[in-house]
């Protein structure tokens, strides 16, 4: 009787990768869904800014400081550029520059961190001490100092922040890899004569990937906020490039006249970082089982 | 030697070493300035003769190591050299201002703002964090969680402008800008510093609450707390006799970490409210490329940051004997 039952049971096909992702996505809490929707909208705006925006990035299209109207939904700025268009182009510049910085920072920090953990030699010692020192200076302060020295330009900004931020990535990559390097399966790979390349790419990287991806989201938020703060302070992204941080600084006098103009770009920054944080929170919960209790 | 004293001394030594390394980094950025100190003062009108002249009169032709120790020696006594911006108009003229004269009044203003924020924020944040931990997963905790996450993720200037928009412009309770001069009285100073201080308070309360909550929760889930509950102690005894002695270390870390965070937050907030503090001075000097002032500000910020972290470590070593026995 039992024999026949087991035989007639239909064996389901293995779920495809897409099905798995979909299954996990369906369990996402509302905050994470909200976050993903917001990020998708931002990316859409950033990619298609020239097609969506009603006017050009630096086009002067009317009188300065106009209030919102049917022609200019969010009004115009101090020299008569359309605020909505600048917000849309700003998405492209601000997010693009922050993403580029974080990518560079992960390349530097990630590679050096894993290398330091695998070799454990004098290089590891030197890099770790250097990172300790660099991390004891607040990033914003350090960036302000280096920008004075090297002069204000977007490339200097990207380079400085990428190097400063890579210290955090280095530390995470090194510490997580150290835990993996001592595991038996790495030892086994070494014993069967695999090279460094195999050990790093096939044994270590897959295991440290989830924390690194979560860190990518958090580093992005941090870099994004730092760039916005530096641009707001007038030493980051320079005009006429549309950028949210400098747009807040440009329109800040309006707030004393009771017009919430600077709140629009500032809110755009806040919304994106909140969204990324929500998604990262959920991602961490999913991958590491980082739960508050039990 | 007493192991506690030994650990503390080790940590102090490490802190001083870090401070030394940081000061070397900050000093060497001036050395890397393209064209050097004299070129930066003279700008376009620099000729090889005048550059050599200034280098000689300032002693810049001597080796960098000697000058580094002079700079650090001066910095310890509160003397940071002469500002570029003031020296630009005519080298050696009477309007060359010492960096320390520019910094001193602003340093007082910044510490005033930071102290005011800390006095308000620390007790509130600790109390709220503790409540969230004790009533975790209640509605109160969930709302607090979402709110604090939002505040942490927002840039400081967003929080600042929302406060300005509602409290200063719509309700007219506080001035939107904090113009403070030497003649401003103490109470007026407090009144004008309310909005910047409130902005910083909101930002660090969010951080501090989350960290307090996390550390208290991890504490309350440890086996010896469960043991204390199981043997029939009242909740009050559990908290006061068993949880609290071990909570001092994480709480000290949380406070020091957030005060160190304040050091950075102060820069943006001072600019928003044009509060005449050291952060605003630093930003102005970056635009003017006034390197000695930027260096002095950076050194002050970095030193405060390092010393606060050092203090947190020492407090946690002294209050928590378990840290003395690393496994």
XYZ file of C-alpha atoms in Angstrom:
621
model
C 0.000 0.000 0.000
C 2.611 2.540 1.087
C 4.833 1.285 -1.696
C 2.380 2.276 -4.422
C 1.776 5.703 -2.855
C 5.399 6.697 -3.009
C 5.637 5.490 -6.563
C 2.714 7.480 -7.833
C 3.937 10.712 -6.220
C 4.764 13.212 -8.929
C 8.283 14.491 -8.680
C 8.287 18.197 -9.264
C 10.836 19.740 -11.581
C 13.517 21.684 -9.826
C 12.601 25.312 -9.429
C 14.388 27.579 -11.824
C 16.499 30.469 -10.601
C 13.839 32.992 -11.592
C 11.165 31.022 -9.722
C 13.334 30.996 -6.613
C 13.912 34.725 -6.743
C 10.193 35.280 -7.260
C 9.369 33.056 -4.276
C 11.669 35.072 -2.013
C 10.385 38.383 -3.365
C 6.811 37.375 -2.513
C 7.756 37.093 1.159
C 9.247 40.601 1.245
C 7.787 42.898 3.897
C 6.027 46.111 2.758
C 9.022 48.283 3.677
C 11.326 46.277 1.399
C 8.794 46.370 -1.467
C 8.458 50.122 -0.977
C 12.255 50.376 -1.076
C 12.575 48.351 -4.255
C 9.842 50.308 -6.025
C 11.508 53.613 -5.082
C 14.920 52.419 -6.253
C 13.405 51.244 -9.546
C 11.775 54.642 -10.114
C 15.032 56.447 -9.355
C 17.012 54.228 -11.712
C 14.413 54.767 -14.423
C 14.663 58.561 -13.964
C 18.447 58.416 -13.932
C 18.686 56.318 -17.094
C 16.053 58.128 -19.102
C 16.454 61.677 -17.805
C 17.032 63.269 -21.250
C 13.777 61.730 -22.562
C 11.581 62.393 -19.529
C 12.783 65.849 -18.585
C 10.668 68.623 -20.090
C 13.688 70.926 -20.535
C 17.473 70.599 -20.791
C 19.862 70.281 -17.864
C 21.315 73.799 -18.044
C 18.726 75.544 -20.264
C 17.479 78.886 -19.034
C 13.789 78.676 -19.791
C 12.112 81.474 -17.862
C 12.347 84.054 -15.138
C 14.246 83.166 -11.980
C 12.548 81.923 -8.804
C 9.150 81.195 -10.389
C 6.618 79.309 -8.316
C 5.230 76.055 -9.638
C 2.960 76.342 -12.661
C 1.689 74.114 -15.452
C 4.806 74.921 -17.493
C 7.280 74.448 -14.655
C 5.826 71.929 -12.210
C 8.367 72.645 -9.514
C 9.131 76.239 -10.467
C 12.480 77.597 -11.629
C 15.789 78.161 -9.866
C 17.917 81.269 -9.280
C 18.815 81.805 -12.955
C 15.558 80.496 -14.424
C 16.283 76.815 -15.055
C 13.425 74.337 -14.730
C 13.675 72.663 -11.301
C 11.924 69.427 -12.337
C 14.338 68.901 -15.218
C 17.293 69.561 -12.962
C 15.989 67.095 -10.393
C 15.731 64.425 -13.107
C 19.208 65.133 -14.479
C 20.432 65.391 -10.907
C 19.322 61.788 -10.348
C 21.607 60.737 -13.143
C 24.627 62.745 -11.937
C 24.288 62.252 -8.189
C 23.488 58.533 -8.298
C 25.975 57.887 -11.096
C 28.877 59.550 -9.311
C 28.065 57.827 -6.020
C 27.792 54.422 -7.743
C 31.083 54.916 -9.547
C 32.786 55.856 -6.270
C 31.450 52.810 -4.451
C 32.434 50.498 -7.311
C 36.014 51.815 -7.264
C 36.076 51.588 -3.495
C 34.927 47.949 -3.625
C 37.535 47.118 -6.249
C 40.341 48.567 -4.114
C 39.081 47.473 -0.700
C 37.702 44.105 -1.738
C 40.753 42.936 -3.677
C 43.239 44.125 -1.055
C 41.109 42.789 1.795
C 40.821 39.277 0.362
C 44.479 39.288 -0.654
C 45.530 40.352 2.846
C 43.404 37.625 4.406
C 44.756 34.894 2.132
C 48.432 35.783 2.340
C 48.563 37.050 5.947
C 52.036 38.449 5.444
C 53.716 41.767 6.064
C 51.400 43.337 3.484
C 48.433 42.408 5.677
C 50.111 44.006 8.702
C 50.987 47.231 6.884
C 47.578 47.591 5.230
C 45.697 46.854 8.442
C 47.645 49.460 10.443
C 47.220 51.997 7.635
C 43.485 51.353 7.581
C 43.325 51.770 11.372
C 44.898 55.206 11.082
C 42.831 56.312 8.083
C 39.615 55.202 9.785
C 40.386 57.318 12.840
C 39.858 60.509 10.833
C 36.207 61.309 10.034
C 35.636 60.899 6.283
C 33.958 64.274 5.778
C 36.839 66.094 7.506
C 39.478 64.148 5.619
C 37.701 64.713 2.318
C 37.460 68.475 2.988
C 41.197 68.590 3.675
C 42.189 66.582 0.606
C 39.848 68.599 -1.624
C 41.606 71.779 -0.486
C 44.897 70.271 -1.480
C 43.909 68.718 -4.795
C 41.360 71.306 -5.842
C 37.645 70.923 -6.424
C 36.736 68.634 -9.300
C 34.461 65.650 -9.787
C 37.348 63.258 -10.469
C 39.204 64.319 -7.336
C 35.974 63.884 -5.375
C 35.394 60.380 -6.727
C 39.003 59.351 -6.167
C 39.267 60.756 -2.630
C 35.990 59.249 -1.446
C 36.721 55.914 -3.124
C 40.076 55.612 -1.360
C 38.726 56.751 2.011
C 35.712 54.486 1.746
C 37.749 51.484 0.634
C 39.184 51.314 4.177
C 35.765 50.174 5.442
C 35.411 47.665 2.603
C 38.942 46.408 3.232
C 38.196 45.745 6.858
C 34.947 43.888 6.140
C 36.409 41.866 3.267
C 39.484 40.956 5.309
C 37.574 39.962 8.436
C 34.941 37.894 6.649
C 37.574 36.188 4.467
C 39.689 35.375 7.518
C 36.799 33.314 8.867
C 36.537 31.411 5.585
C 40.269 30.865 5.046
C 40.559 28.734 8.186
C 37.680 26.439 7.149
C 38.338 22.843 6.187
C 37.079 23.143 2.622
C 39.708 25.798 1.874
C 42.346 23.514 3.366
C 41.038 20.676 1.198
C 41.268 22.829 -1.910
C 44.824 23.754 -1.030
C 45.741 20.109 -0.471
C 44.389 19.032 -3.815
C 46.663 21.601 -5.318
C 44.333 24.363 -6.413
C 45.942 27.708 -7.167
C 45.296 31.011 -5.453
C 42.902 32.055 -8.209
C 40.632 29.039 -7.650
C 40.706 29.399 -3.877
C 39.765 33.060 -4.007
C 37.137 32.874 -6.741
C 35.539 29.490 -6.009
C 35.939 29.095 -2.255
C 36.176 32.512 -0.636
C 34.197 34.954 -2.778
C 30.917 32.937 -2.872
C 31.002 32.725 0.920
C 31.652 36.383 1.650
C 29.327 37.656 -1.050
C 26.120 38.195 1.005
C 27.719 40.478 3.634
C 29.593 42.312 0.887
C 26.393 42.915 -1.083
C 24.658 44.276 2.010
C 27.699 46.420 2.667
C 27.510 47.678 -0.912
C 24.056 49.083 -0.185
C 25.170 50.714 3.054
C 28.404 52.091 1.560
C 26.358 53.492 -1.312
C 24.116 55.330 1.169
C 27.113 56.634 3.054
C 28.987 57.813 -0.055
C 25.799 59.244 -1.528
C 25.152 61.258 1.643
C 28.789 62.379 1.890
C 28.815 63.562 -1.729
C 25.515 65.349 -1.144
C 26.938 66.993 1.987
C 30.139 68.062 0.205
C 28.153 69.417 -2.747
C 25.879 71.220 -0.330
C 28.976 72.756 1.272
C 30.041 73.923 -2.192
C 33.149 71.756 -2.534
C 31.653 68.688 -4.223
C 30.055 68.491 -7.647
C 30.438 71.896 -9.271
C 27.866 73.923 -11.254
C 26.439 73.907 -13.894
C 26.143 70.131 -13.387
C 22.725 69.440 -11.882
C 23.180 67.772 -8.513
C 20.835 67.488 -5.549
C 23.292 68.597 -2.884
C 24.237 71.811 -4.648
C 20.578 72.403 -5.623
C 19.731 72.525 -1.918
C 22.508 75.054 -1.358
C 21.429 77.151 -4.368
C 17.814 77.432 -3.270
C 18.377 77.664 0.493
C 17.539 81.378 0.772
C 14.010 80.668 -0.514
C 13.070 78.813 2.634
C 13.133 81.974 4.734
C 10.397 83.321 2.430
C 8.253 80.310 3.254
C 8.856 78.387 0.024
C 9.815 74.747 0.514
C 12.095 74.727 -2.546
C 15.255 73.264 -0.900
C 13.175 70.459 0.605
C 12.580 68.941 -2.858
C 16.175 67.884 -3.693
C 16.901 67.210 -0.022
C 13.818 64.978 0.159
C 14.888 63.214 -3.031
C 18.197 62.336 -1.358
C 16.506 61.219 1.847
C 13.920 59.052 0.034
C 16.582 57.130 -1.889
C 18.765 56.432 1.150
C 15.740 55.360 3.194
C 14.691 53.033 0.377
C 18.150 51.465 0.082
C 18.285 51.036 3.854
C 14.922 49.236 3.884
C 16.059 46.835 1.174
C 19.420 46.188 2.844
C 17.677 45.573 6.167
C 15.515 42.896 4.584
C 18.427 41.437 2.618
C 20.492 41.082 5.805
C 17.540 39.474 7.550
C 17.219 36.969 4.677
C 20.853 36.050 4.196
C 22.521 36.170 7.579
C 19.624 35.302 9.835
C 20.440 38.488 11.694
C 17.422 38.496 13.935
C 16.979 40.473 17.072
C 16.173 37.579 19.297
C 16.029 33.789 19.146
C 51.191 45.343 37.565
C 47.455 45.438 37.932
C 46.000 44.003 34.699
C 43.384 46.777 34.481
C 46.031 49.490 34.577
C 48.154 47.579 32.102
C 45.324 47.278 29.567
C 44.390 50.928 29.993
C 48.008 52.007 29.488
C 48.277 49.841 26.382
C 45.134 51.393 24.961
C 46.375 54.903 25.820
C 49.667 54.206 24.088
C 47.848 52.936 21.010
C 45.629 56.045 21.030
C 48.619 58.377 21.223
C 50.304 56.461 18.410
C 47.182 56.884 16.265
C 47.095 60.585 17.097
C 50.742 60.862 16.054
C 50.126 59.059 12.758
C 47.080 61.208 12.032
C 49.030 64.408 12.706
C 51.753 63.232 10.304
C 49.109 62.626 7.612
C 47.530 66.025 8.153
C 50.917 67.746 8.140
C 52.068 66.017 4.991
C 49.030 67.189 2.992
C 50.518 70.699 3.158
C 53.789 69.342 1.791
C 51.872 67.843 -1.122
C 50.223 71.178 -1.980
C 51.125 71.793 -5.629
C 53.734 74.544 -5.731
C 54.025 74.611 -1.964
C 53.134 77.110 0.723
C 54.704 80.224 -0.843
C 53.148 79.597 -4.251
C 49.740 79.296 -2.624
C 50.150 82.620 -0.778
C 51.462 84.561 -3.756
C 49.104 83.018 -6.298
C 49.607 84.353 -9.840
C 52.278 86.895 -8.911
C 54.843 84.358 -7.787
C 58.389 84.688 -9.092
C 61.201 82.308 -8.121
C 62.833 85.075 -6.033
C 59.761 85.950 -3.981
C 58.975 82.274 -3.439
C 62.519 81.649 -2.158
C 62.254 84.761 -0.012
C 59.079 83.655 1.741
C 60.338 80.103 2.154
C 63.424 81.526 3.845
C 61.606 83.968 6.111
C 59.190 81.243 7.244
C 61.933 78.684 7.617
C 60.349 76.491 4.924
C 63.768 75.746 3.448
C 64.548 73.582 6.450
C 63.807 69.839 6.421
C 60.176 68.741 6.756
C 60.854 66.682 9.883
C 62.042 69.733 11.839
C 59.037 71.736 10.712
C 56.675 68.894 11.601
C 57.858 68.875 15.200
C 57.594 72.667 15.366
C 54.046 72.469 14.014
C 53.009 69.764 16.467
C 54.768 71.573 19.316
C 52.885 74.737 18.387
C 49.589 72.849 18.013
C 49.896 71.429 21.518
C 50.262 74.983 22.830
C 47.364 76.176 20.660
C 49.496 77.850 17.996
C 48.899 76.865 14.369
C 50.849 79.376 12.290
C 49.581 82.118 10.027
C 46.480 82.056 7.827
C 47.044 82.092 4.042
C 43.995 84.183 3.307
C 45.098 86.982 5.600
C 48.678 86.755 4.371
C 47.687 86.938 0.702
C 47.296 90.721 0.526
C 50.870 91.450 1.530
C 53.230 89.122 3.238
C 54.431 90.318 6.635
C 51.910 93.169 6.767
C 49.945 93.846 9.936
C 46.820 92.035 8.698
C 48.529 88.627 8.774
C 46.384 86.791 11.295
C 47.354 83.899 13.446
C 45.224 80.801 12.892
C 44.751 80.381 16.632
C 43.185 83.872 16.894
C 40.673 82.948 14.188
C 39.895 79.555 15.668
C 39.614 80.308 19.390
C 36.210 82.085 19.482
C 34.722 79.635 16.987
C 35.969 76.664 18.931
C 34.051 77.961 21.938
C 30.881 78.292 19.822
C 31.199 74.770 18.471
C 31.764 73.264 21.895
C 28.783 75.266 23.158
C 26.589 73.724 20.437
C 27.966 70.220 20.957
C 27.586 70.389 24.736
C 24.016 71.689 24.449
C 23.137 68.868 22.059
C 24.779 66.214 24.219
C 23.005 67.376 27.379
C 19.611 67.110 25.650
C 20.221 64.059 23.474
C 22.069 61.586 25.685
C 19.466 61.085 28.455
C 16.514 61.048 26.026
C 18.174 58.578 23.670
C 19.243 56.215 26.427
C 15.785 56.235 27.993
C 14.030 55.678 24.665
C 16.477 52.971 23.618
C 15.963 51.173 26.897
C 12.165 51.388 26.525
C 12.376 49.996 22.991
C 14.502 47.105 24.226
C 12.218 46.305 27.151
C 9.036 46.499 25.051
C 10.529 45.101 21.876
C 8.283 44.329 18.930
C 5.501 46.405 20.452
C 3.897 49.148 18.375
C 6.012 51.721 20.139
C 9.167 49.835 19.177
C 8.128 49.403 15.551
C 7.227 53.050 15.054
C 10.456 54.116 16.756
C 12.393 51.723 14.520
C 10.932 53.092 11.287
C 11.339 56.703 12.459
C 14.944 56.314 13.534
C 15.875 54.489 10.340
C 14.378 57.353 8.341
C 16.239 59.986 10.362
C 19.555 58.167 10.058
C 19.162 57.796 6.328
C 18.280 61.447 5.717
C 21.024 63.995 5.183
C 21.447 66.441 8.079
C 20.430 69.382 5.927
C 17.095 67.758 5.109
C 16.241 67.478 8.806
C 17.565 71.012 9.331
C 15.489 72.588 6.552
C 12.324 70.801 7.649
C 12.812 72.265 11.127
C 13.544 75.706 9.666
C 10.508 75.519 7.418
C 8.082 74.641 10.194
C 9.536 76.065 13.407
C 11.238 79.191 12.072
C 9.288 80.234 8.980
C 5.749 78.972 9.580
C 5.504 79.185 13.373
C 8.184 81.863 13.904
C 9.300 80.394 17.208
C 13.016 80.476 16.541
C 15.297 82.495 14.235
C 16.131 80.642 10.980
C 19.773 81.750 11.158
C 21.990 81.715 14.218
C 23.907 84.982 14.013
C 26.116 85.068 17.063
C 28.716 87.689 17.869
C 30.956 88.442 20.848
C 28.255 90.591 22.404
C 25.563 87.874 22.320
C 24.487 87.076 25.873
C 24.485 83.526 27.213
C 20.686 83.082 27.141
C 20.386 84.640 23.703
C 23.123 82.278 22.544
C 21.065 79.338 23.780
C 17.913 80.670 22.118
C 19.686 81.138 18.786
C 21.355 77.746 18.987
C 18.060 75.895 19.547
C 17.435 74.939 15.916
C 20.971 73.724 15.071
C 21.074 71.862 18.341
C 17.634 70.336 17.735
C 18.748 69.108 14.304
C 21.829 67.436 15.743
C 19.771 66.051 18.620
C 17.307 64.357 16.262
C 20.093 62.823 14.209
C 22.132 61.461 17.110
C 19.100 60.352 19.117
C 18.242 58.066 16.222
C 21.726 56.543 16.176
C 21.986 56.289 19.931
C 18.544 54.758 20.372
C 19.206 52.002 17.874
C 22.583 51.200 19.372
C 21.257 51.227 22.939
C 18.373 49.019 21.927
C 20.628 46.513 20.193
C 23.135 46.302 23.037
C 20.464 46.000 25.745
C 18.664 43.275 23.790
C 21.842 41.257 23.322
C 22.520 41.725 27.027
C 19.058 40.622 28.124
C 19.234 37.477 26.028
C 22.462 36.286 27.675
C 22.233 33.101 29.806
C 23.051 34.671 33.172
C 20.087 37.035 32.901
C 17.829 34.075 32.200
C 19.387 32.320 35.191
C 18.678 35.337 37.392
C 15.047 35.353 36.230
C 14.692 31.601 36.738
C 15.949 31.706 40.289
C 13.081 34.071 41.068
C 14.603 37.543 41.305
C 12.280 40.488 40.734
C 12.677 42.319 37.413
C 14.101 45.293 39.308
C 16.825 43.164 40.856
C 17.587 41.529 37.520
C 18.057 44.884 35.824
C 19.912 46.681 38.618
C 22.109 43.906 40.002
C 22.805 41.765 36.960
C 22.138 43.659 33.741
C 23.308 47.169 34.585
C 26.906 46.427 35.686
C 27.529 44.773 32.337
C 25.606 47.421 30.418
C 27.970 50.285 31.287
C 30.539 49.247 28.692
C 28.180 49.164 25.693
C 26.408 52.330 26.891
C 29.707 54.210 27.223
C 30.654 53.071 23.741
C 27.305 54.200 22.378
C 27.619 57.663 23.953
C 31.217 58.221 22.878
C 30.557 56.930 19.382
C 27.690 59.349 18.952
C 29.539 62.306 20.394
C 32.277 61.507 17.888
C 29.596 61.416 15.193
C 28.509 64.868 16.389
C 31.975 66.131 15.430
C 31.174 65.489 11.775
C 27.504 66.399 11.870
C 28.353 69.801 13.254
C 30.034 70.858 9.975
C 26.917 70.660 7.810
C 24.564 71.987 10.472
C 26.754 75.020 11.179
C 26.701 75.890 7.487
C 22.907 75.519 7.272
C 22.337 77.930 10.156
C 25.444 80.085 9.450
C 26.404 79.361 13.035
C 29.918 80.787 13.520
C 31.642 77.595 14.607
C 34.753 75.764 13.584
C 32.944 73.603 11.002
C 31.819 76.613 9.023
C 35.307 78.078 9.304
C 36.744 74.899 7.851
C 34.338 74.899 4.896
C 35.057 78.588 4.181
C 38.780 77.913 4.332
C 38.485 74.975 1.952
C 36.906 77.283 -0.632
C 39.715 79.837 -0.115
C 42.327 77.041 -0.039
C 43.590 78.469 3.226
C 45.610 75.394 4.121
C 46.911 76.251 7.632
C 43.352 76.910 8.855
C 42.036 73.725 7.219
C 44.872 71.731 8.793
C 44.258 73.190 12.223
C 40.503 72.460 11.991
C 41.165 68.936 10.688
C 43.589 68.277 13.518
C 41.090 69.517 16.110
C 38.260 67.414 14.635
C 40.405 64.308 14.273
C 41.893 64.651 17.753
C 38.443 65.057 19.330
C 37.211 62.028 17.416
C 40.162 59.870 18.449
C 40.093 61.010 22.078
C 36.356 60.293 22.395
C 36.821 56.792 21.013
C 39.772 56.294 23.335
C 37.665 57.449 26.265
C 34.928 54.968 25.349
C 37.412 52.119 25.195
C 38.924 53.038 28.545
C 35.522 53.329 30.213
C 34.525 49.943 28.863
C 37.788 48.382 30.052
C 37.479 49.869 33.527
C 33.809 49.003 34.018
C 33.901 45.540 32.479
C 36.402 43.156 34.052
C 35.445 40.431 31.584
C 37.305 42.298 28.831
C 40.505 41.618 30.753
C 40.444 37.946 29.958
C 40.553 37.590 26.196
C 40.155 34.019 25.112
